[in-house]
Amino acid sequence: MVWKCFIFRQKLLGRFGIDLNPFYIITMYWKKLSHEQIKETVFKALGENLDYRGERPILGIPGTYLDTTEFYPDAPFLQDAPYMSAMVRNPNHIGVHTLSEESVLEVFEGTQKIERDLIRLVAEEVFNGEPNGQDGYVATGGTEANIQAMWVYRNYFIKEKGARLGEIALVYSEDSHYSMPKGANILNLQNIILEVNPETREILQSSLESKIKEAMQDGIKYFIVIANLSTTMFGSVDDIDALGDFFTDQNVDFRIHVDAAYGGFIYPFTNPTSRFTFQNPYMSSITADGHKMLQTPYGTGLFLIRKGYIEYVKTDEAQYIPGKDYTISGSRSGANAISMWMILKIHGSEGWKYKMESLCDKTERICKKLDRMGVEYFRNPYNNIIAIKAKYMSAELADKFYLVANSYEFEPEWYKIVVMPHVKQGTIDSFLIELEGEQKSRKSNQKG
């Protein structure tokens, strides 16, 4: 483990005697690999898998390589393309590979080692977990990973606490991703939706207190709590410690899952004092998508959870799978796990930190221009999302630059800009020039 977590506890001496909450300063490092080193590692792993085209008599696996009519294996470029080679060979990563050093299916043990190393890297380096202290897998995306967490904690409360379904609730803010109500619907969980401050996007303490009190009066005893590490629309970040402290004070059973589908691969790199780490006892699990900030193919949503929990969703009926299955998805593309590992390794921790800081710098320049125009917006300083109040721009301008509205069913209140790597400065400048023109025109009309 190459992260170091320093806990500083400051005490205000004198007549106040206030003991401040600890905060973490996280320094990180993992080595950048060259393309040749990555290629060598991936091809070595593919070589450790059993080859469907090889001499081994593989008769019982209900899968094979990609259809050669279109995906021919002798394409010359594949020799220099480890990810595409993995796609063509089509390894199946069914199951969870962090439960032991053994492969779930010997046929794919080589590439499953890469997924295991990916889980270790992200859990222990990015989110500061203890060595071998976390389980996880590459899910299809944040929706699956979030529902996986709900499934785990629902079963935990039922099996360990004797909870009934009607006694378990899912708690999340109104800014949370739609996978929350979707998961609650699938798992028959009660929904508790917390209101947020319309300006700061923070969860309203009054809403938290009143809704949890009402839920407890209605017989809710167990709470699965979602803390957002960058909401989809605003990039807002919930206060995980405030949530944890509140439920602790209520003396109820709860577990906190962090939805970092968007923020998981930017926020830890731009905020060295992030509280979203496995060193924080309130964080039991986390979702982090590769197919957003990490720029990996769709279908790369990482799910990480503390050791000891994933067993609550073991499917004993999967008798034909060595090691059983613990995931919603079941069969999974091994190539997707490889793509995440490749991106993290080609940049190294310092390279990725620089890339994320550069995006935040570009985002900050936009915000300063908006400030000079007097345009109101919301932005978390560690994320690259800017939500602009809709009253400051025409729908035509928003449509021209493909800004996303907070609602397409009702009158939008916000439009968001997401400063991704494809966003060029010239595009930003063009948008800001037109936005400024609309502001001047609006002010002129008001004077007239």
Coordinates of C-alpha atoms in Angstrom, one line a residue:
M1 CA 0.0 0.0 0.0
V2 CA 1.6 3.2 -1.1
W3 CA -1.0 5.7 0.1
K4 CA -0.3 7.4 3.4
C5 CA -3.0 8.8 5.5
F6 CA -2.1 11.3 8.1
I7 CA -4.7 12.0 10.7
F8 CA -4.4 15.4 12.3
R9 CA -6.4 16.2 15.4
Q10 CA -6.2 19.9 16.3
K11 CA -7.2 21.1 19.7
L12 CA -8.2 24.7 20.5
L13 CA -6.5 25.2 23.8
G14 CA -7.6 27.7 26.4
R15 CA -11.0 28.3 27.8
F16 CA -12.8 26.7 24.8
G17 CA -11.2 23.3 24.8
I18 CA -12.7 22.3 21.4
D19 CA -11.6 19.1 19.9
L20 CA -12.0 19.4 16.1
N21 CA -12.9 16.4 13.9
P22 CA -9.9 14.7 12.4
F23 CA -9.3 15.3 8.7
Y24 CA -7.1 13.3 6.3
I25 CA -4.4 14.5 4.0
I26 CA -3.8 11.9 1.4
T27 CA -0.7 11.5 -0.7
M28 CA -0.8 8.9 -3.4
Y29 CA 1.6 7.2 -5.7
W30 CA 1.5 4.3 -8.1
K31 CA 3.9 3.9 -10.9
K32 CA 3.2 4.8 -14.5
L33 CA 3.8 2.0 -17.0
S34 CA 4.8 2.3 -20.6
H35 CA 2.6 1.0 -23.4
E36 CA 5.1 -1.8 -23.9
Q37 CA 4.9 -2.8 -20.2
I38 CA 1.1 -2.7 -20.3
K39 CA 1.0 -4.7 -23.5
E40 CA 3.4 -7.3 -22.1
T41 CA 1.3 -7.7 -18.9
V42 CA -2.0 -8.0 -20.7
F43 CA -0.7 -10.5 -23.3
K44 CA 0.9 -12.5 -20.5
A45 CA -2.4 -12.6 -18.7
L46 CA -4.2 -13.7 -21.9
G47 CA -1.6 -16.4 -22.3
E48 CA -2.4 -17.7 -18.8
N49 CA -6.1 -18.0 -19.8
L50 CA -7.0 -21.2 -21.6
D51 CA -7.2 -20.5 -25.3
Y52 CA -10.4 -21.6 -27.0
R53 CA -8.2 -22.1 -30.1
G54 CA -5.5 -24.0 -28.3
E55 CA -5.0 -27.7 -27.8
R56 CA -6.8 -28.0 -24.4
P57 CA -10.1 -30.0 -24.8
I58 CA -12.5 -27.3 -23.6
L59 CA -15.9 -28.9 -23.9
G60 CA -18.1 -27.6 -21.0
I61 CA -17.8 -23.8 -21.2
P62 CA -21.0 -22.1 -22.6
G63 CA -19.0 -19.4 -24.4
T64 CA -16.2 -18.9 -26.9
Y65 CA -14.2 -16.3 -28.8
L66 CA -16.0 -13.6 -30.8
D67 CA -17.5 -14.7 -34.1
T68 CA -14.6 -14.8 -36.6
T69 CA -16.8 -13.8 -39.6
E70 CA -16.5 -10.2 -38.5
F71 CA -13.9 -10.3 -35.6
Y72 CA -11.0 -12.2 -37.2
P73 CA -8.2 -13.1 -34.7
D74 CA -5.3 -12.6 -37.1
A75 CA -5.9 -8.9 -37.8
P76 CA -2.3 -7.4 -37.8
F77 CA -3.2 -4.5 -35.5
L78 CA -4.2 -6.9 -32.7
Q79 CA -0.5 -7.6 -32.0
D80 CA -0.2 -4.0 -30.7
A81 CA -3.7 -3.7 -29.2
P82 CA -4.0 -5.6 -25.9
Y83 CA -7.5 -4.3 -25.1
M84 CA -8.9 -5.3 -28.5
S85 CA -7.1 -8.6 -28.3
A86 CA -8.9 -9.2 -25.0
M87 CA -12.2 -8.3 -26.6
V88 CA -11.7 -10.8 -29.4
R89 CA -10.6 -13.6 -27.0
N90 CA -13.7 -12.8 -24.9
P91 CA -12.8 -13.8 -21.3
N92 CA -15.6 -14.2 -18.8
H93 CA -15.1 -12.6 -15.4
I94 CA -18.2 -14.0 -13.7
G95 CA -18.0 -13.9 -9.9
V96 CA -15.9 -11.9 -7.4
H97 CA -12.2 -12.5 -7.6
T98 CA -11.1 -10.8 -4.4
L99 CA -12.5 -13.4 -2.1
S100 CA -9.5 -15.6 -2.5
E101 CA -6.4 -15.9 -4.7
E102 CA -8.1 -18.7 -6.6
S103 CA -9.8 -18.0 -9.9
V104 CA -13.5 -18.5 -10.2
L105 CA -13.0 -20.2 -13.5
E106 CA -9.6 -21.6 -14.2
V107 CA -10.2 -20.9 -17.9
F108 CA -9.7 -17.2 -17.3
E109 CA -7.4 -17.1 -14.4
G110 CA -4.8 -14.8 -16.1
T111 CA -7.1 -11.9 -16.8
Q112 CA -9.0 -12.3 -13.6
K113 CA -5.7 -11.5 -11.8
I114 CA -5.7 -8.2 -13.6
E115 CA -9.2 -7.4 -12.3
R116 CA -8.0 -8.4 -8.8
D117 CA -5.1 -6.0 -9.1
L118 CA -7.5 -3.3 -10.4
I119 CA -9.7 -3.7 -7.3
R120 CA -6.7 -3.6 -5.1
L121 CA -5.3 -0.4 -6.7
V122 CA -8.5 1.6 -6.6
A123 CA -9.6 0.4 -3.1
E124 CA -6.2 0.8 -1.5
E125 CA -4.7 3.6 -3.4
V126 CA -7.6 5.9 -4.6
F127 CA -9.8 5.2 -1.6
N128 CA -7.1 4.4 1.0
G129 CA -8.4 1.0 2.1
E130 CA -6.4 -1.4 4.2
P131 CA -4.4 -4.1 2.4
N132 CA -6.8 -6.9 1.3
G133 CA -9.6 -5.2 3.2
Q134 CA -12.0 -4.8 0.4
D135 CA -13.9 -6.9 -2.1
G136 CA -15.3 -5.7 -5.4
Y137 CA -15.9 -6.3 -9.1
V138 CA -16.3 -4.4 -12.4
A139 CA -20.1 -4.0 -12.8
T140 CA -21.9 -2.8 -15.9
G141 CA -22.2 0.7 -14.5
G142 CA -23.1 2.9 -11.6
T143 CA -26.7 1.8 -11.6
E144 CA -25.8 -1.9 -11.1
A145 CA -23.1 -1.0 -8.5
N146 CA -25.6 1.1 -6.5
I147 CA -28.2 -1.5 -6.5
Q148 CA -25.6 -4.1 -5.6
A149 CA -24.9 -2.2 -2.4
M150 CA -28.6 -1.9 -1.6
W151 CA -29.0 -5.7 -2.1
V152 CA -26.0 -6.4 0.2
Y153 CA -27.3 -4.2 3.1
R154 CA -30.9 -5.3 2.7
N155 CA -29.8 -8.9 3.1
Y156 CA -27.4 -8.0 5.9
F157 CA -30.2 -6.4 7.9
I158 CA -32.5 -9.4 7.2
K159 CA -30.0 -12.1 8.0
E160 CA -28.1 -10.5 10.9
K161 CA -30.7 -8.3 12.5
G162 CA -33.9 -10.2 11.8
A163 CA -35.3 -7.2 9.9
R164 CA -38.5 -7.4 7.9
L165 CA -38.7 -5.8 4.4
G166 CA -41.1 -3.2 5.6
E167 CA -38.6 -2.1 8.3
I168 CA -35.8 -1.2 5.9
A169 CA -35.6 2.1 4.1
L170 CA -33.3 3.7 1.5
V171 CA -32.3 7.3 2.3
Y172 CA -31.1 9.6 -0.4
S173 CA -31.3 13.3 -1.4
E174 CA -33.6 14.6 -4.1
D175 CA -30.4 15.3 -6.2
S176 CA -29.4 11.6 -6.2
H177 CA -29.3 9.4 -9.3
Y178 CA -32.4 7.7 -10.5
S179 CA -30.8 4.3 -9.8
M180 CA -31.9 4.9 -6.1
P181 CA -35.6 4.8 -6.7
K182 CA -35.0 2.0 -9.3
G183 CA -33.1 -0.1 -6.8
A184 CA -35.6 0.5 -4.0
N185 CA -38.4 -0.6 -6.4
I186 CA -36.6 -3.8 -7.4
L187 CA -35.6 -4.7 -3.8
N188 CA -39.0 -3.6 -2.2
L189 CA -37.3 -1.0 0.0
Q190 CA -39.0 2.1 1.4
N191 CA -37.9 5.4 -0.1
I192 CA -36.9 8.4 2.1
I193 CA -36.1 11.3 -0.1
L194 CA -34.4 14.3 1.5
E195 CA -34.8 17.9 0.4
V196 CA -31.8 20.0 -0.4
N197 CA -31.0 23.7 -0.2
P198 CA -31.8 25.0 -3.7
E199 CA -28.6 27.2 -3.7
T200 CA -26.0 25.1 -2.0
R201 CA -27.5 21.7 -2.9
E202 CA -26.7 20.5 0.7
I203 CA -29.1 18.2 2.4
L204 CA -31.4 20.2 4.6
Q205 CA -30.9 19.2 8.3
S206 CA -34.6 20.0 8.9
S207 CA -35.6 17.5 6.2
L208 CA -33.3 14.9 7.5
E209 CA -34.5 15.2 11.0
S210 CA -38.2 15.3 10.2
K211 CA -38.3 12.5 7.6
I212 CA -36.2 10.1 9.7
K213 CA -38.3 10.8 12.8
E214 CA -41.5 10.2 10.8
A215 CA -40.0 7.0 9.3
M216 CA -39.1 5.7 12.7
Q217 CA -42.6 6.4 14.0
D218 CA -43.9 4.4 11.0
G219 CA -41.8 1.4 12.0
I220 CA -38.6 1.8 10.0
K221 CA -35.7 0.5 12.0
Y222 CA -32.9 0.0 9.4
F223 CA -31.4 2.6 7.0
I224 CA -29.4 2.2 3.9
V225 CA -28.0 5.7 3.4
I226 CA -26.6 7.1 0.1
A227 CA -24.0 9.7 0.3
N228 CA -23.3 11.4 -3.1
L229 CA -19.7 12.1 -4.2
S230 CA -20.8 14.3 -7.1
T231 CA -24.4 14.2 -8.1
T232 CA -25.2 13.8 -11.8
M233 CA -26.7 17.2 -12.4
F234 CA -24.8 19.4 -10.0
G235 CA -21.6 17.7 -9.1
S236 CA -22.6 18.4 -5.5
V237 CA -21.1 16.4 -2.6
D238 CA -22.9 15.2 0.5
D239 CA -21.4 15.5 4.0
I240 CA -20.8 11.9 4.8
D241 CA -19.7 12.7 8.4
A242 CA -22.8 14.7 9.1
L243 CA -25.0 11.8 7.8
G244 CA -23.0 9.3 9.8
D245 CA -23.1 11.4 13.0
F246 CA -26.8 11.9 12.7
F247 CA -27.8 8.3 12.3
T248 CA -25.3 7.3 15.1
D249 CA -27.1 9.8 17.4
Q250 CA -30.4 8.2 16.5
N251 CA -29.1 4.9 17.8
V252 CA -30.3 3.0 14.8
D253 CA -28.7 0.4 12.5
F254 CA -27.5 2.0 9.2
R255 CA -24.9 1.6 6.5
I256 CA -23.6 4.3 4.2
H257 CA -23.0 3.6 0.5
V258 CA -21.2 6.3 -1.5
D259 CA -22.3 7.0 -5.0
A260 CA -19.2 8.2 -6.7
A261 CA -20.1 7.0 -10.1
Y262 CA -19.1 10.4 -11.5
G263 CA -16.8 11.8 -8.9
G264 CA -14.8 8.7 -8.0
F265 CA -12.0 9.3 -10.5
I266 CA -11.7 13.1 -10.1
Y267 CA -12.6 14.2 -6.5
P268 CA -9.9 12.1 -4.7
F269 CA -7.3 13.6 -7.1
T270 CA -8.3 17.2 -6.7
N271 CA -9.2 17.2 -3.0
P272 CA -6.4 15.8 -0.8
T273 CA -8.5 16.1 2.3
S274 CA -11.4 14.0 1.0
R275 CA -13.4 12.2 3.7
F276 CA -14.6 9.6 1.2
T277 CA -12.0 6.9 2.0
F278 CA -12.1 3.5 3.7
Q279 CA -10.3 5.1 6.6
N280 CA -13.6 6.8 7.4
P281 CA -15.6 4.2 9.3
Y282 CA -18.9 5.6 8.0
M283 CA -18.1 4.6 4.4
S284 CA -19.0 0.9 3.9
S285 CA -19.0 0.7 0.1
I286 CA -18.6 2.9 -3.0
T287 CA -19.4 3.1 -6.7
A288 CA -16.9 4.6 -9.1
D289 CA -17.5 4.5 -12.9
G290 CA -14.7 4.1 -15.3
H291 CA -16.8 5.1 -18.3
K292 CA -17.1 8.6 -17.1
M293 CA -13.9 10.4 -16.0
L294 CA -11.6 7.4 -16.6
Q295 CA -12.7 7.3 -20.3
T296 CA -13.0 3.5 -20.5
P297 CA -15.7 1.8 -22.5
Y298 CA -19.3 1.7 -21.3
G299 CA -19.9 -1.2 -19.0
T300 CA -17.1 -0.3 -16.5
G301 CA -18.7 0.6 -13.2
L302 CA -16.6 -0.3 -10.2
F303 CA -18.2 -1.6 -7.0
L304 CA -16.0 -1.7 -3.8
I305 CA -17.1 -2.9 -0.4
R306 CA -15.5 -3.7 2.9
K307 CA -14.6 -7.3 3.6
G308 CA -17.3 -9.4 5.2
Y309 CA -20.3 -8.0 3.4
I310 CA -20.4 -9.4 -0.1
E311 CA -21.2 -12.9 1.4
Y312 CA -24.7 -11.7 2.1
V313 CA -25.5 -11.9 -1.6
K314 CA -23.9 -15.2 -2.4
T315 CA -26.1 -17.2 -4.8
D316 CA -25.8 -20.7 -3.5
E317 CA -27.9 -22.0 -6.4
A318 CA -25.0 -21.2 -8.8
Q319 CA -23.6 -24.7 -8.2
Y320 CA -22.0 -25.0 -11.6
I321 CA -19.7 -22.0 -10.9
P322 CA -16.6 -22.7 -8.8
G323 CA -16.7 -20.2 -6.0
K324 CA -20.4 -19.3 -6.6
D325 CA -21.6 -15.8 -7.8
Y326 CA -22.2 -12.7 -5.7
T327 CA -23.0 -10.2 -8.4
I328 CA -26.1 -8.9 -10.1
S329 CA -24.7 -9.1 -13.6
G330 CA -23.3 -12.7 -13.5
S331 CA -21.2 -13.1 -16.7
R332 CA -19.0 -10.1 -17.3
S333 CA -16.5 -8.9 -19.9
G334 CA -13.0 -9.4 -18.8
A335 CA -11.9 -6.9 -21.4
N336 CA -13.7 -4.1 -19.5
A337 CA -11.7 -4.8 -16.3
I338 CA -8.5 -4.8 -18.4
S339 CA -9.4 -1.4 -19.9
M340 CA -9.7 0.2 -16.5
W341 CA -6.4 -1.2 -15.3
M342 CA -4.7 -0.1 -18.5
I343 CA -5.9 3.6 -18.2
L344 CA -4.8 3.8 -14.6
K345 CA -1.4 2.3 -15.3
I346 CA -0.6 4.3 -18.4
H347 CA -1.1 7.6 -16.5
G348 CA 0.2 6.6 -13.1
S349 CA -1.1 8.5 -10.1
E350 CA 0.7 11.7 -10.8
G351 CA -0.3 11.7 -14.5
W352 CA -4.0 11.2 -13.6
K353 CA -3.8 13.9 -10.8
Y354 CA -2.4 16.3 -13.4
K355 CA -5.1 15.5 -15.9
M356 CA -7.9 16.0 -13.3
E357 CA -6.4 19.2 -12.0
S358 CA -6.2 20.6 -15.5
L359 CA -9.9 19.9 -16.1
C360 CA -10.7 21.7 -12.8
D361 CA -8.5 24.6 -13.8
K362 CA -10.4 25.0 -17.1
T363 CA -13.7 24.7 -15.2
E364 CA -12.5 27.5 -12.8
R365 CA -11.8 29.8 -15.7
I366 CA -15.4 29.4 -16.9
C367 CA -16.7 30.2 -13.4
K368 CA -14.6 33.4 -13.2
K369 CA -16.1 34.5 -16.5
L370 CA -19.6 33.7 -15.3
D371 CA -18.9 35.7 -12.1
R372 CA -17.9 38.7 -14.2
M373 CA -21.2 38.4 -16.1
G374 CA -23.2 38.2 -12.9
V375 CA -24.5 34.7 -14.0
E376 CA -25.6 32.5 -11.1
Y377 CA -24.4 28.9 -11.0
F378 CA -23.5 26.1 -8.7
R379 CA -20.1 24.3 -8.7
N380 CA -18.2 22.1 -6.2
P381 CA -14.6 23.4 -6.4
Y382 CA -13.2 19.9 -6.8
N383 CA -15.4 18.8 -9.7
N384 CA -15.7 19.8 -13.4
I385 CA -19.5 20.3 -13.5
I386 CA -21.1 23.7 -13.6
A387 CA -24.9 24.0 -13.2
I388 CA -26.1 27.4 -14.5
K389 CA -29.5 28.8 -13.6
A390 CA -31.7 28.5 -16.7
K391 CA -33.0 32.0 -16.4
Y392 CA -29.7 33.3 -17.7
M393 CA -29.8 31.7 -21.1
S394 CA -32.2 30.9 -23.8
A395 CA -33.2 27.3 -24.6
E396 CA -31.8 27.9 -28.1
L397 CA -28.3 28.6 -26.7
A398 CA -28.5 25.6 -24.4
D399 CA -29.5 23.4 -27.3
K400 CA -26.8 24.7 -29.6
F401 CA -24.1 23.7 -27.2
Y402 CA -25.8 20.5 -26.0
L403 CA -26.1 21.6 -22.4
V404 CA -28.2 19.2 -20.3
A405 CA -31.2 20.5 -18.4
N406 CA -32.3 19.3 -15.0
S407 CA -35.7 18.4 -16.4
Y408 CA -37.1 17.6 -19.9
E409 CA -40.6 17.0 -18.5
F410 CA -41.0 20.4 -16.8
E411 CA -39.6 23.9 -17.3
P412 CA -35.8 23.6 -16.7
E413 CA -34.3 25.4 -13.8
W414 CA -30.7 24.6 -14.5
Y415 CA -28.5 23.7 -17.5
K416 CA -25.1 22.0 -16.8
I417 CA -21.7 22.2 -18.5
V418 CA -19.4 19.2 -18.0
V419 CA -15.8 20.1 -18.8
M420 CA -14.7 16.7 -20.2
P421 CA -11.4 16.1 -22.1
H422 CA -13.1 16.6 -25.5
V423 CA -14.2 20.1 -24.6
K424 CA -12.0 22.5 -26.4
Q425 CA -11.2 26.1 -25.2
G426 CA -12.6 27.5 -28.5
T427 CA -15.9 25.8 -27.8
I428 CA -16.0 27.3 -24.3
D429 CA -15.1 30.7 -25.6
S430 CA -17.8 30.6 -28.2
F431 CA -20.4 29.7 -25.7
L432 CA -19.3 32.4 -23.2
I433 CA -19.3 35.0 -26.0
E434 CA -22.9 34.1 -26.9
L435 CA -24.0 33.9 -23.3
E436 CA -22.5 37.3 -22.6
G437 CA -24.3 38.7 -25.7
E438 CA -27.6 37.4 -24.3
Q439 CA -26.9 39.1 -20.9
K440 CA -26.2 42.4 -22.6
S441 CA -29.3 42.1 -24.7
R442 CA -31.4 41.2 -21.7
K443 CA -30.1 44.2 -19.7
S444 CA -30.7 46.5 -22.7
N445 CA -34.3 45.4 -23.0
Q446 CA -34.9 45.9 -19.3
K447 CA -33.6 49.5 -19.5
G448 CA -35.8 50.1 -22.6

